[in-house]
Coordinates of C-alpha atoms in Angstrom, one line a residue:
Chain B
X636 CA -26.6 -56.3 -44.2
X637 CA -29.9 -55.4 -46.1
X638 CA -27.8 -53.4 -48.4
X639 CA -26.0 -56.7 -49.1
X640 CA -29.2 -58.9 -49.3
X641 CA -30.3 -56.4 -52.1
X642 CA -27.0 -56.5 -53.8
X643 CA -27.0 -60.3 -53.8
X644 CA -30.5 -60.7 -55.3
X645 CA -29.6 -58.5 -58.1
X646 CA -26.1 -59.8 -58.7
X647 CA -26.9 -60.4 -62.3
X648 CA -28.2 -56.6 -62.8
X649 CA -25.1 -55.4 -61.4
X650 CA -22.7 -57.9 -63.4
X651 CA -24.9 -56.6 -66.5
X652 CA -24.8 -53.0 -65.5
X653 CA -20.9 -52.7 -65.0
X654 CA -20.6 -54.8 -68.7
X655 CA -23.1 -52.5 -70.3
X656 CA -21.3 -49.4 -69.0
X657 CA -17.8 -50.5 -70.6
X658 CA -19.7 -51.2 -73.9
X659 CA -21.2 -47.9 -74.2
X660 CA -17.5 -46.4 -73.6
X661 CA -16.6 -48.7 -76.5
X662 CA -19.3 -48.1 -78.7
X663 CA -19.1 -44.2 -78.5
X664 CA -15.1 -43.8 -77.6
X665 CA -14.1 -43.6 -81.6
X666 CA -17.2 -41.3 -82.8
X667 CA -16.0 -38.5 -85.3
X668 CA -16.9 -35.1 -84.1
X669 CA -19.2 -34.6 -87.1
X670 CA -21.4 -37.2 -85.5
X671 CA -21.7 -35.6 -81.7
X672 CA -25.0 -33.9 -82.4
X673 CA -26.8 -36.7 -84.2
X674 CA -25.2 -39.5 -81.8
X675 CA -26.5 -37.1 -78.7
X676 CA -29.9 -36.5 -79.9
X677 CA -30.1 -40.2 -81.1
X678 CA -29.0 -41.6 -77.5
X679 CA -31.0 -39.2 -75.9
X680 CA -33.9 -40.8 -77.8
X681 CA -33.0 -43.8 -76.2
X682 CA -33.1 -42.5 -72.9
X683 CA -36.9 -42.4 -73.0
X684 CA -37.2 -46.1 -72.7
X685 CA -38.1 -45.0 -69.4
X686 CA -41.4 -44.9 -70.7
X687 CA -42.0 -49.0 -70.4
X688 CA -41.6 -47.8 -66.5
X689 CA -44.9 -45.6 -67.0
X690 CA -46.6 -48.1 -69.1
X691 CA -46.3 -50.7 -66.6
X692 CA -47.3 -47.9 -64.0
X693 CA -50.4 -47.4 -65.9
X694 CA -51.1 -51.2 -66.4
X695 CA -50.9 -52.1 -62.6
X696 CA -53.5 -49.3 -61.7
X697 CA -56.7 -49.6 -60.4
X698 CA -59.3 -48.1 -63.2
X699 CA -60.7 -45.8 -60.6
X700 CA -57.2 -44.7 -59.3
X701 CA -57.0 -41.4 -61.2
X702 CA -53.8 -39.9 -59.5
X703 CA -52.0 -42.8 -60.8
X704 CA -53.4 -43.0 -64.2
X705 CA -53.2 -39.1 -64.9
X706 CA -49.4 -39.4 -63.5
X707 CA -48.6 -42.5 -65.6
X708 CA -50.7 -40.6 -68.8
X709 CA -48.4 -37.6 -68.3
X710 CA -45.5 -39.8 -68.0
X711 CA -46.1 -41.5 -71.3
X712 CA -46.7 -38.4 -73.1
X713 CA -43.6 -37.1 -72.0
X714 CA -41.6 -40.0 -72.6
X715 CA -42.9 -40.6 -76.0
X716 CA -42.1 -37.3 -77.0
X717 CA -38.8 -37.7 -76.1
X718 CA -38.7 -40.9 -78.2
X719 CA -40.5 -40.0 -81.0
X720 CA -39.4 -36.2 -81.3
X721 CA -35.8 -37.3 -80.7
X722 CA -35.6 -40.2 -83.4
X723 CA -37.4 -38.0 -85.8
X724 CA -35.2 -35.1 -85.4
X725 CA -32.0 -37.1 -85.7
X726 CA -33.2 -38.4 -88.9
X727 CA -33.8 -34.9 -90.1
X728 CA -30.4 -34.2 -89.6
X729 CA -28.8 -37.7 -90.6
X730 CA -30.7 -37.1 -94.1
X731 CA -28.8 -33.5 -94.4
X732 CA -25.3 -35.3 -93.8
X733 CA -26.4 -38.0 -96.3
X734 CA -27.2 -35.6 -99.3
X735 CA -23.7 -35.4 -100.7
Chain N
X724 CA -47.1 -66.4 -73.3
X725 CA -43.5 -66.1 -71.8
X726 CA -42.1 -66.0 -75.1
X727 CA -43.0 -62.5 -75.2
X728 CA -40.2 -61.3 -72.8
X729 CA -37.6 -63.1 -74.9
X730 CA -38.5 -60.3 -77.6
X731 CA -37.1 -57.9 -75.1
X732 CA -33.7 -59.8 -76.1
X733 CA -34.0 -58.9 -79.6
X734 CA -35.0 -54.8 -78.9
X735 CA -31.8 -54.6 -76.8
X736 CA -30.0 -55.9 -79.6
X737 CA -31.4 -53.6 -82.0
X738 CA -30.9 -50.9 -79.7
X739 CA -27.2 -51.5 -79.2
X740 CA -26.5 -52.0 -82.9
X741 CA -28.4 -48.8 -83.5
X742 CA -26.2 -46.9 -81.5
X743 CA -23.4 -48.7 -82.8
X744 CA -24.1 -47.7 -86.4
X745 CA -24.9 -44.3 -85.3
X746 CA -21.1 -43.8 -84.4
X747 CA -19.8 -44.1 -87.9
X748 CA -21.2 -41.6 -91.0
X749 CA -22.0 -44.2 -93.5
X750 CA -24.3 -46.4 -91.3
X751 CA -25.8 -43.6 -88.9
X752 CA -28.9 -42.8 -90.6
X753 CA -30.0 -46.7 -90.6
X754 CA -28.7 -46.9 -87.0
X755 CA -31.3 -44.3 -85.8
X756 CA -34.0 -46.2 -87.5
X757 CA -32.8 -49.6 -86.1
X758 CA -32.5 -47.7 -83.0
X759 CA -36.2 -46.6 -83.1
X760 CA -37.3 -50.0 -84.2
X761 CA -35.9 -51.5 -81.0
X762 CA -37.7 -48.8 -79.1
X763 CA -40.9 -49.6 -80.7
X764 CA -40.5 -53.1 -80.2
X765 CA -39.8 -52.8 -76.4
X766 CA -42.8 -50.6 -75.8
X767 CA -45.1 -53.1 -77.6
X768 CA -43.8 -55.8 -75.5
X769 CA -44.2 -53.7 -72.5
X770 CA -47.9 -53.1 -73.2
X771 CA -48.7 -56.7 -74.2
X772 CA -46.2 -58.8 -71.8
X773 CA -48.7 -60.4 -68.9
X774 CA -47.6 -58.7 -65.6
X775 CA -49.1 -59.2 -62.0
X776 CA -52.1 -56.8 -61.0
X777 CA -52.9 -56.2 -64.9
X778 CA -55.7 -53.9 -65.2
X779 CA -55.4 -53.2 -68.7
X780 CA -56.1 -49.5 -69.0
X781 CA -55.2 -49.6 -72.7
X782 CA -57.2 -46.6 -73.8
X783 CA -54.9 -44.4 -71.4
X784 CA -51.5 -45.9 -72.5
X785 CA -52.5 -45.8 -76.3
X786 CA -54.0 -42.0 -75.9
X787 CA -50.9 -41.4 -74.1
X788 CA -48.6 -42.6 -77.1
X789 CA -50.8 -41.1 -79.9
X790 CA -50.4 -37.6 -78.1
X791 CA -47.1 -37.6 -77.5
X792 CA -46.1 -39.0 -80.7
X793 CA -47.8 -36.4 -82.4
X794 CA -46.3 -33.6 -80.4
X795 CA -42.9 -35.3 -80.9
X796 CA -43.4 -35.4 -84.6
X797 CA -44.5 -31.8 -84.7
X798 CA -41.7 -30.7 -82.6
X799 CA -39.0 -32.3 -84.9
X800 CA -40.3 -31.3 -88.1
X801 CA -40.8 -27.8 -87.4
X802 CA -37.4 -27.1 -85.4
X803 CA -34.8 -24.9 -87.0
X804 CA -31.8 -26.6 -87.1
X805 CA -30.0 -23.6 -85.2
X806 CA -32.4 -24.5 -82.3
X807 CA -31.2 -28.5 -82.0
X808 CA -29.3 -27.8 -79.1
X809 CA -32.3 -26.6 -77.1
X810 CA -34.6 -29.0 -78.7
X811 CA -32.2 -32.0 -77.6
X812 CA -32.4 -30.3 -74.0
X813 CA -36.1 -29.9 -73.9
X814 CA -36.7 -33.4 -75.2
X815 CA -34.0 -35.2 -72.5
X816 CA -36.1 -33.0 -69.7
X817 CA -39.2 -34.8 -70.6
X818 CA -37.6 -38.1 -70.1
X819 CA -36.3 -37.2 -66.9
X820 CA -39.8 -35.8 -66.0
X821 CA -41.1 -39.5 -67.0
X822 CA -38.7 -40.8 -64.4
X823 CA -39.8 -38.4 -61.7
X824 CA -43.6 -39.4 -62.2
X825 CA -43.1 -43.3 -62.1
X826 CA -40.4 -42.7 -59.2
X827 CA -43.0 -40.6 -56.9
X828 CA -45.6 -43.1 -57.5
X829 CA -43.8 -46.2 -56.6
X830 CA -42.4 -44.4 -53.5
X831 CA -45.8 -43.9 -52.3
X832 CA -46.5 -47.7 -53.0
X833 CA -44.1 -48.8 -50.4
X834 CA -45.3 -50.9 -47.9
X835 CA -43.1 -52.7 -44.8
X836 CA -42.0 -55.4 -47.4
X837 CA -39.3 -53.2 -49.5
X838 CA -35.3 -53.7 -48.6
X839 CA -33.4 -50.5 -48.2
X840 CA -31.6 -51.1 -51.5
X841 CA -35.0 -51.2 -53.3
X842 CA -36.0 -48.2 -51.8
X843 CA -32.9 -46.4 -52.2
X844 CA -32.8 -47.1 -55.7
X845 CA -36.3 -45.6 -56.2
X846 CA -35.4 -42.3 -54.3
X847 CA -32.0 -42.5 -56.6
X848 CA -34.1 -42.5 -59.6
X849 CA -36.5 -39.7 -58.4
X850 CA -33.4 -37.5 -57.6
X851 CA -31.5 -38.1 -60.7
X852 CA -34.7 -37.8 -63.0
X853 CA -35.6 -34.7 -61.2
X854 CA -32.2 -33.1 -61.9
X855 CA -32.4 -34.1 -65.3
X856 CA -35.4 -32.6 -65.6
X857 CA -35.5 -29.1 -64.1
X858 CA -31.7 -28.9 -65.4
X859 CA -32.8 -29.7 -69.1
X860 CA -35.2 -27.1 -68.5
X861 CA -33.0 -24.4 -67.6
X862 CA -30.5 -25.5 -70.3
X863 CA -33.3 -24.9 -72.8
X864 CA -34.2 -21.7 -71.2
X865 CA -30.4 -20.5 -71.8
X866 CA -30.3 -21.9 -75.2
X867 CA -33.4 -20.2 -76.1
X868 CA -32.2 -16.9 -74.8
X869 CA -34.6 -16.9 -72.1
X870 CA -32.8 -17.6 -68.8
X871 CA -29.9 -15.7 -68.5
X872 CA -27.0 -16.6 -66.7
X873 CA -26.8 -16.4 -62.8
X874 CA -23.5 -16.2 -61.5
X875 CA -22.3 -15.3 -57.9
X876 CA -19.4 -16.3 -55.7
X877 CA -21.8 -18.9 -53.5
X878 CA -23.5 -21.0 -56.0
X879 CA -20.9 -23.7 -55.5
X880 CA -21.3 -23.8 -51.9
X881 CA -25.1 -23.4 -51.9
X882 CA -24.9 -26.7 -54.6
X883 CA -22.6 -28.7 -52.4
X884 CA -24.6 -28.0 -49.0
X885 CA -27.8 -28.7 -51.2
X886 CA -26.5 -32.3 -52.7
X887 CA -25.3 -33.1 -49.3
X888 CA -28.8 -32.0 -47.8
X889 CA -30.6 -34.0 -51.0
X890 CA -28.6 -37.4 -49.9
X891 CA -29.2 -37.2 -46.1
X892 CA -32.7 -36.8 -46.8
X893 CA -32.8 -39.7 -48.7
X894 CA -31.3 -41.7 -46.3
X895 CA -33.3 -40.6 -43.6
X896 CA -36.1 -41.2 -45.6
X897 CA -35.2 -44.8 -46.4
X898 CA -34.3 -45.9 -42.9
X899 CA -37.4 -44.1 -41.2
X900 CA -40.2 -44.8 -44.4
X901 CA -43.5 -44.1 -42.5
X902 CA -42.1 -41.5 -40.3
X903 CA -43.5 -38.1 -42.3
X904 CA -45.7 -39.1 -45.1
X905 CA -44.9 -35.7 -47.0
X906 CA -41.1 -36.1 -46.8
X907 CA -41.1 -38.0 -50.4
X908 CA -42.6 -34.8 -51.8
X909 CA -39.8 -32.6 -49.9
X910 CA -37.1 -34.8 -51.6
X911 CA -38.7 -34.4 -55.0
X912 CA -38.8 -30.3 -54.5
X913 CA -35.1 -30.6 -53.4
X914 CA -34.1 -32.8 -56.3
X915 CA -36.0 -30.0 -58.8
X916 CA -34.3 -27.5 -56.9
X917 CA -30.9 -29.0 -57.1
X918 CA -31.4 -29.3 -61.0
X919 CA -31.9 -25.9 -61.3
X920 CA -29.3 -24.5 -58.9
X921 CA -26.7 -26.7 -60.8
X922 CA -27.3 -25.4 -64.1
X923 CA -28.0 -22.0 -63.6
X924 CA -24.7 -20.8 -62.8
X925 CA -23.0 -22.6 -65.8
X926 CA -22.1 -20.3 -68.9
X927 CA -23.2 -20.7 -72.3
X928 CA -19.9 -21.6 -73.4
X929 CA -19.8 -24.9 -71.2
X930 CA -23.4 -25.7 -72.7
X931 CA -21.8 -28.6 -74.7
X932 CA -20.8 -30.0 -71.7
X933 CA -23.7 -29.6 -69.8
X934 CA -26.2 -30.9 -72.4
X935 CA -24.2 -34.3 -72.9
X936 CA -23.8 -34.3 -68.9
X937 CA -27.8 -34.0 -68.6
X938 CA -28.1 -36.2 -71.2
X939 CA -26.1 -38.9 -69.5
X940 CA -28.3 -38.3 -65.8
X941 CA -31.6 -38.9 -68.1
X942 CA -30.0 -42.2 -69.0
X943 CA -29.1 -43.2 -65.6
X944 CA -32.3 -42.4 -64.0
X945 CA -34.0 -44.8 -66.9
X946 CA -31.6 -47.5 -65.9
X947 CA -32.5 -46.9 -62.1
X948 CA -36.1 -47.3 -62.8
X949 CA -35.4 -50.2 -64.8
X950 CA -34.0 -51.6 -61.4
X951 CA -37.3 -50.8 -59.5
X952 CA -39.5 -52.4 -62.2
X953 CA -37.0 -55.2 -62.8
X954 CA -36.9 -54.7 -66.6
X955 CA -33.7 -55.4 -68.5
X956 CA -34.4 -53.4 -71.2
X957 CA -35.0 -50.4 -69.3
X958 CA -31.6 -50.7 -67.5
X959 CA -29.5 -51.9 -70.5
X960 CA -31.0 -48.7 -72.7
X961 CA -30.6 -46.2 -69.7
X962 CA -27.0 -47.6 -69.2
X963 CA -25.9 -47.4 -72.7
X964 CA -27.2 -43.8 -72.8
X965 CA -25.7 -42.9 -69.5
X966 CA -22.3 -44.2 -70.3
X967 CA -22.2 -43.0 -74.0
X968 CA -23.2 -39.7 -72.5
X969 CA -20.2 -39.6 -70.0
X970 CA -18.1 -40.2 -72.7
X971 CA -19.2 -37.2 -74.7
X972 CA -19.1 -35.2 -71.7
X973 CA -15.1 -36.0 -71.3
X974 CA -14.4 -35.7 -74.6
X975 CA -15.9 -32.3 -74.7
X976 CA -13.9 -31.4 -71.1
X977 CA -10.7 -32.8 -72.8
X978 CA -11.7 -30.2 -75.6
X979 CA -11.5 -27.5 -73.3
X980 CA -9.0 -28.4 -71.3
X981 CA -10.8 -28.5 -68.0
X982 CA -12.1 -31.0 -65.8
X983 CA -15.7 -32.1 -65.2
X984 CA -15.4 -30.8 -61.8
X985 CA -14.0 -27.3 -62.9
X986 CA -17.0 -27.1 -65.4
X987 CA -19.4 -27.8 -63.1
X988 CA -18.3 -25.9 -59.8
X989 CA -18.0 -23.0 -62.4
X990 CA -15.0 -20.3 -62.4
X991 CA -15.1 -19.9 -66.4
X992 CA -16.6 -16.6 -67.2
X993 CA -17.2 -16.0 -63.4
X994 CA -13.6 -14.5 -63.1
X995 CA -13.4 -11.1 -64.3
X996 CA -10.3 -10.3 -66.2
X997 CA -10.4 -7.7 -68.6
X998 CA -7.5 -5.9 -70.5
X999 CA -9.4 -2.9 -70.8
X1000 CA -6.5 -0.8 -72.0
X1001 CA -6.5 -2.6 -75.3
X1002 CA -9.5 -2.4 -76.5
X1003 CA -9.1 0.9 -78.2
X1004 CA -6.8 -0.4 -81.0
X1005 CA -9.6 -2.3 -82.5
X1006 CA -9.5 -1.7 -86.5
X1007 CA -12.8 -1.4 -88.2
X1008 CA -13.1 -2.5 -91.7
X1009 CA -15.7 -2.3 -94.5
X1010 CA -17.7 -4.7 -97.0
X1011 CA -15.7 -3.4 -99.7
X1012 CA -12.4 -3.9 -98.3
X1013 CA -13.1 -7.5 -97.2
X1014 CA -14.4 -8.3 -100.6
X1015 CA -11.4 -6.9 -102.4
X1016 CA -9.2 -8.7 -99.8
X1017 CA -11.2 -12.1 -100.6
X1018 CA -11.3 -11.6 -104.3
X1019 CA -7.4 -11.7 -104.5
X1020 CA -6.7 -14.3 -101.9
X1021 CA -5.8 -17.9 -102.6
X1022 CA -6.8 -19.5 -99.2
X1023 CA -10.0 -18.4 -97.2
X1024 CA -10.8 -20.4 -93.9
X1025 CA -14.2 -19.8 -92.6
X1026 CA -14.5 -20.2 -88.7
X1027 CA -18.0 -20.5 -87.6
X1028 CA -19.1 -20.1 -83.9
X1029 CA -22.5 -19.7 -81.7
X1030 CA -22.6 -16.3 -83.8
X1031 CA -23.3 -18.0 -87.2
X1032 CA -26.1 -20.1 -85.8
X1033 CA -27.8 -17.0 -84.3
X1034 CA -27.7 -14.9 -87.2
X1035 CA -28.5 -18.0 -89.3
X1036 CA -25.3 -17.5 -91.5
X1037 CA -24.5 -20.9 -92.9
X1038 CA -26.3 -20.6 -96.1
X1039 CA -24.8 -17.3 -97.0
X1040 CA -21.4 -19.0 -96.0
X1041 CA -22.0 -21.5 -98.5
X1042 CA -23.1 -19.1 -101.3
X1043 CA -19.9 -17.1 -100.5
X1044 CA -18.1 -20.3 -100.6
X1045 CA -19.5 -21.2 -104.0
X1046 CA -18.7 -17.9 -105.8
X1047 CA -15.0 -17.6 -104.3
X1048 CA -14.6 -21.3 -105.6
X1049 CA -16.0 -20.4 -108.9
X1050 CA -13.1 -17.7 -109.3
X1051 CA -10.8 -20.5 -108.1
X1052 CA -10.1 -19.5 -104.3
X1053 CA -9.8 -22.5 -101.8
X1054 CA -12.4 -22.0 -99.1
X1055 CA -12.4 -24.3 -96.2
X1056 CA -14.2 -24.3 -92.5
X1057 CA -12.1 -24.8 -89.5
X1058 CA -14.5 -26.5 -86.6
X1059 CA -13.5 -26.0 -83.1
X1060 CA -14.9 -29.6 -81.3
X1061 CA -16.7 -27.0 -78.9
X1062 CA -17.9 -24.3 -81.1
X1063 CA -21.6 -23.8 -80.6
X1064 CA -23.4 -24.9 -77.8
X1065 CA -23.8 -28.5 -78.3
X1066 CA -21.1 -30.9 -79.4
X1067 CA -21.2 -31.1 -83.1
X1068 CA -23.5 -28.0 -83.3
X1069 CA -21.5 -26.5 -86.3
X1070 CA -21.5 -29.6 -87.9
X1071 CA -25.4 -29.9 -88.2
X1072 CA -25.2 -26.3 -89.6
X1073 CA -22.9 -26.7 -91.9
X1074 CA -24.5 -29.9 -93.2
X1075 CA -27.4 -28.2 -93.5
X1076 CA -26.1 -25.6 -96.0
X1077 CA -24.7 -28.6 -98.1
X1078 CA -21.1 -28.0 -97.2
X1079 CA -19.4 -31.2 -98.0
X1080 CA -17.5 -33.3 -95.3
X1081 CA -13.7 -32.7 -97.0
X1082 CA -14.1 -28.8 -96.6
X1083 CA -14.5 -29.2 -92.8
X1084 CA -11.5 -29.5 -91.2
X1085 CA -11.4 -30.2 -87.5
X1086 CA -8.7 -28.1 -84.9
X1087 CA -5.5 -30.3 -85.6
X1088 CA -5.9 -30.3 -89.5
X1089 CA -6.9 -26.5 -89.6
X1090 CA -4.1 -25.4 -87.2
X1091 CA -1.8 -26.8 -89.5
X1092 CA -3.4 -25.1 -92.7
X1093 CA -3.2 -21.5 -90.9
X1094 CA 0.2 -20.6 -91.9
X1095 CA -1.0 -20.7 -96.0
X1096 CA -4.2 -19.3 -95.1
X1097 CA -4.5 -15.7 -96.3
X1098 CA -7.9 -14.5 -94.7
X1099 CA -9.7 -15.9 -91.8
X1100 CA -13.0 -15.1 -91.6
X1101 CA -14.5 -15.4 -88.2
X1102 CA -18.3 -15.8 -88.2
X1103 CA -19.2 -15.4 -84.7
X1104 CA -16.6 -17.6 -82.7
X1105 CA -14.9 -15.8 -80.1
X1106 CA -13.7 -18.5 -77.1
X1107 CA -12.4 -20.9 -79.4
X1108 CA -9.9 -18.1 -81.3
X1109 CA -8.8 -16.5 -78.2
X1110 CA -4.9 -16.3 -78.3
X1111 CA -5.2 -15.9 -74.0
X1112 CA -5.7 -19.4 -73.7
X1113 CA -2.3 -19.8 -75.3
X1114 CA -0.1 -16.8 -74.0
X1115 CA -1.9 -15.7 -70.6
X1116 CA -1.6 -17.9 -67.4
X1117 CA -4.0 -15.2 -65.9
X1118 CA -6.9 -16.1 -68.3
X1119 CA -9.8 -18.4 -67.5
X1120 CA -9.4 -20.3 -70.6
X1121 CA -5.3 -20.7 -70.4
X1122 CA -4.6 -24.0 -71.6
X1123 CA -7.5 -24.8 -73.8
X1124 CA -6.5 -25.6 -77.4
X1125 CA -8.0 -23.3 -79.8
X1126 CA -7.8 -22.5 -83.2
X1127 CA -4.7 -20.6 -83.9
X1128 CA -6.1 -18.0 -86.6
X1129 CA -2.8 -15.6 -85.9
X1130 CA -1.0 -17.8 -87.8
X1131 CA -2.6 -16.7 -91.0
X1132 CA -1.8 -13.4 -93.0
X1133 CA -5.1 -11.6 -92.1
X1134 CA -8.0 -11.9 -90.0
X1135 CA -11.8 -10.5 -90.2
X1136 CA -14.1 -10.8 -87.4
X1137 CA -17.5 -10.9 -88.1
X1138 CA -19.5 -9.4 -84.8
X1139 CA -22.7 -7.8 -83.9
X1140 CA -21.1 -5.4 -81.4
X1141 CA -18.0 -5.2 -79.3
X1142 CA -18.9 -6.9 -76.3
X1143 CA -17.5 -10.1 -74.8
X1144 CA -17.9 -13.7 -75.8
X1145 CA -20.7 -15.5 -74.0
X1146 CA -18.3 -16.6 -71.4
X1147 CA -17.6 -13.0 -70.9
X1148 CA -14.1 -13.2 -71.6
X1149 CA -11.9 -10.5 -73.1
X1150 CA -10.3 -11.5 -76.5
X1151 CA -7.2 -10.0 -77.5
X1152 CA -7.5 -11.0 -81.1
X1153 CA -9.8 -8.1 -81.7
X1154 CA -7.2 -5.7 -81.0
X1155 CA -4.6 -7.6 -82.8
X1156 CA -2.8 -6.1 -85.7
X1157 CA -3.7 -8.7 -88.2
X1158 CA -7.6 -8.4 -87.3
X1159 CA -10.2 -6.1 -88.8
X1160 CA -13.7 -5.8 -87.4
X1161 CA -16.8 -6.0 -89.4
X1162 CA -19.4 -4.8 -86.9
X1163 CA -23.3 -6.0 -88.2
X1164 CA -25.3 -8.8 -88.8
X1165 CA -22.8 -11.8 -90.0
X1166 CA -25.6 -12.6 -92.5
X1167 CA -26.4 -9.6 -94.0
X1168 CA -22.3 -8.9 -94.1
X1169 CA -21.5 -12.1 -95.8
X1170 CA -24.7 -11.8 -98.4
X1171 CA -23.1 -8.0 -99.1
X1172 CA -19.7 -9.2 -99.2
X1173 CA -20.8 -12.0 -101.6
X1174 CA -22.7 -9.6 -103.8
X1175 CA -19.7 -7.6 -104.2
X1176 CA -17.3 -10.4 -105.1
X1177 CA -19.6 -11.4 -107.7
X1178 CA -19.5 -8.2 -109.7
X1179 CA -15.8 -8.4 -109.5
X1180 CA -13.9 -10.5 -112.4

């Protein structure tokens, strides 16, 4: 019953989730194989969006709670590497494709 | 101040648009930049947006972002194009690790007020993030040659047992949240171990599937964390990555004619299948022989595989291509969808060497061209040209579509030594009458052939 309530409270989220799954399928389904690698590293960079969770964690931590602060800190560093590095390396690859 | 949250919508649209543009060659670069702007905007909003229990801690956040950006840029600048698959896995692992850090923290913040669904979601984020983290690290280690494959008969049973164990632990924990305070840490450890044991036995030739799958898992972890923080961008961004990663995984599986379950459970490479007797009939050839044959060919097809990446031979291929083209010989490249260690791996390397799109043929095109091909030059490809896939029902790769090089007139295989492919499967192509083997470093061999052909008129 509790699970049912959770689903009910998040019904909008769940709808969105389903729609986005289909949207993701549609967007990617016909991608040419030449773009598989850039697409993967680009979407990999986007998965670093989890950084927002780490930012919220740090913002909500007591300034003296060093355990929370440092794990949030490490989380942000790692996710930033994922985001910034991912987009940068994707750009480097696509630049090579562009030359011709 | 409520308006700030509206900008999350803008950043979601930018992410969608960016991903859409990334999947078409002419707009891909712009798409990547647009997605990056969307990410930046989302991060900015998450810092400025007013939230409950805000303690600021801005220095921590900005410091971490600066440090992370610096490391990320450095990595991205320095990496060799041949090492891209490893780098993508590593970055992916970092994203998963971030999900682990935040989820374990949220878990320890639980009091009696959380619903089962909320707790379950948080633990799921912890589990999926943990698997993506250690799984990606192992994939990185394998691609960097630091971790060897670990195959044995029991790994698939162990994995199944362990997976069920992880889920049972999570269920037990959300129904008895305060019984054992250390249990969340046990769940964390179990998830990390599952990531290791799940990827470790999977062979190198299956890496394109695994990397795409791990990518999807990180996206799903991000989406679950988005539900935990009630944050739309995280949810949508994560799901987009998750679903696109799954599509790519399925495309890779289809290219190998295998089901995802078959890849995960293994079997590829773990089956010992050898035709030892045929090994003796291998015919070696020399640089000068290959050079003369190429000089007098009309159509040459270069077939790159992981060995080209290892030998960094892509530029040498392009130079040979230039020399031959100047002498009026047609040179094309045949690329199998799962050649290399990640989806599209060979395309990136050939692009790095300035090979034009029009010369790169996909499997169907190439198979239609082989009958007119005088010489197939196989540069470090193995399983994707293995004819057992067509005619040997006992072979572990039977049924996988391959580049049918045997339709061509002559085949030259550049290979370091007479070992089997990464997947450990014997390749009868090497002992075929049409095939000649040229042992040695692929890059050096190609450079020597090129030098030799240049001196001919």
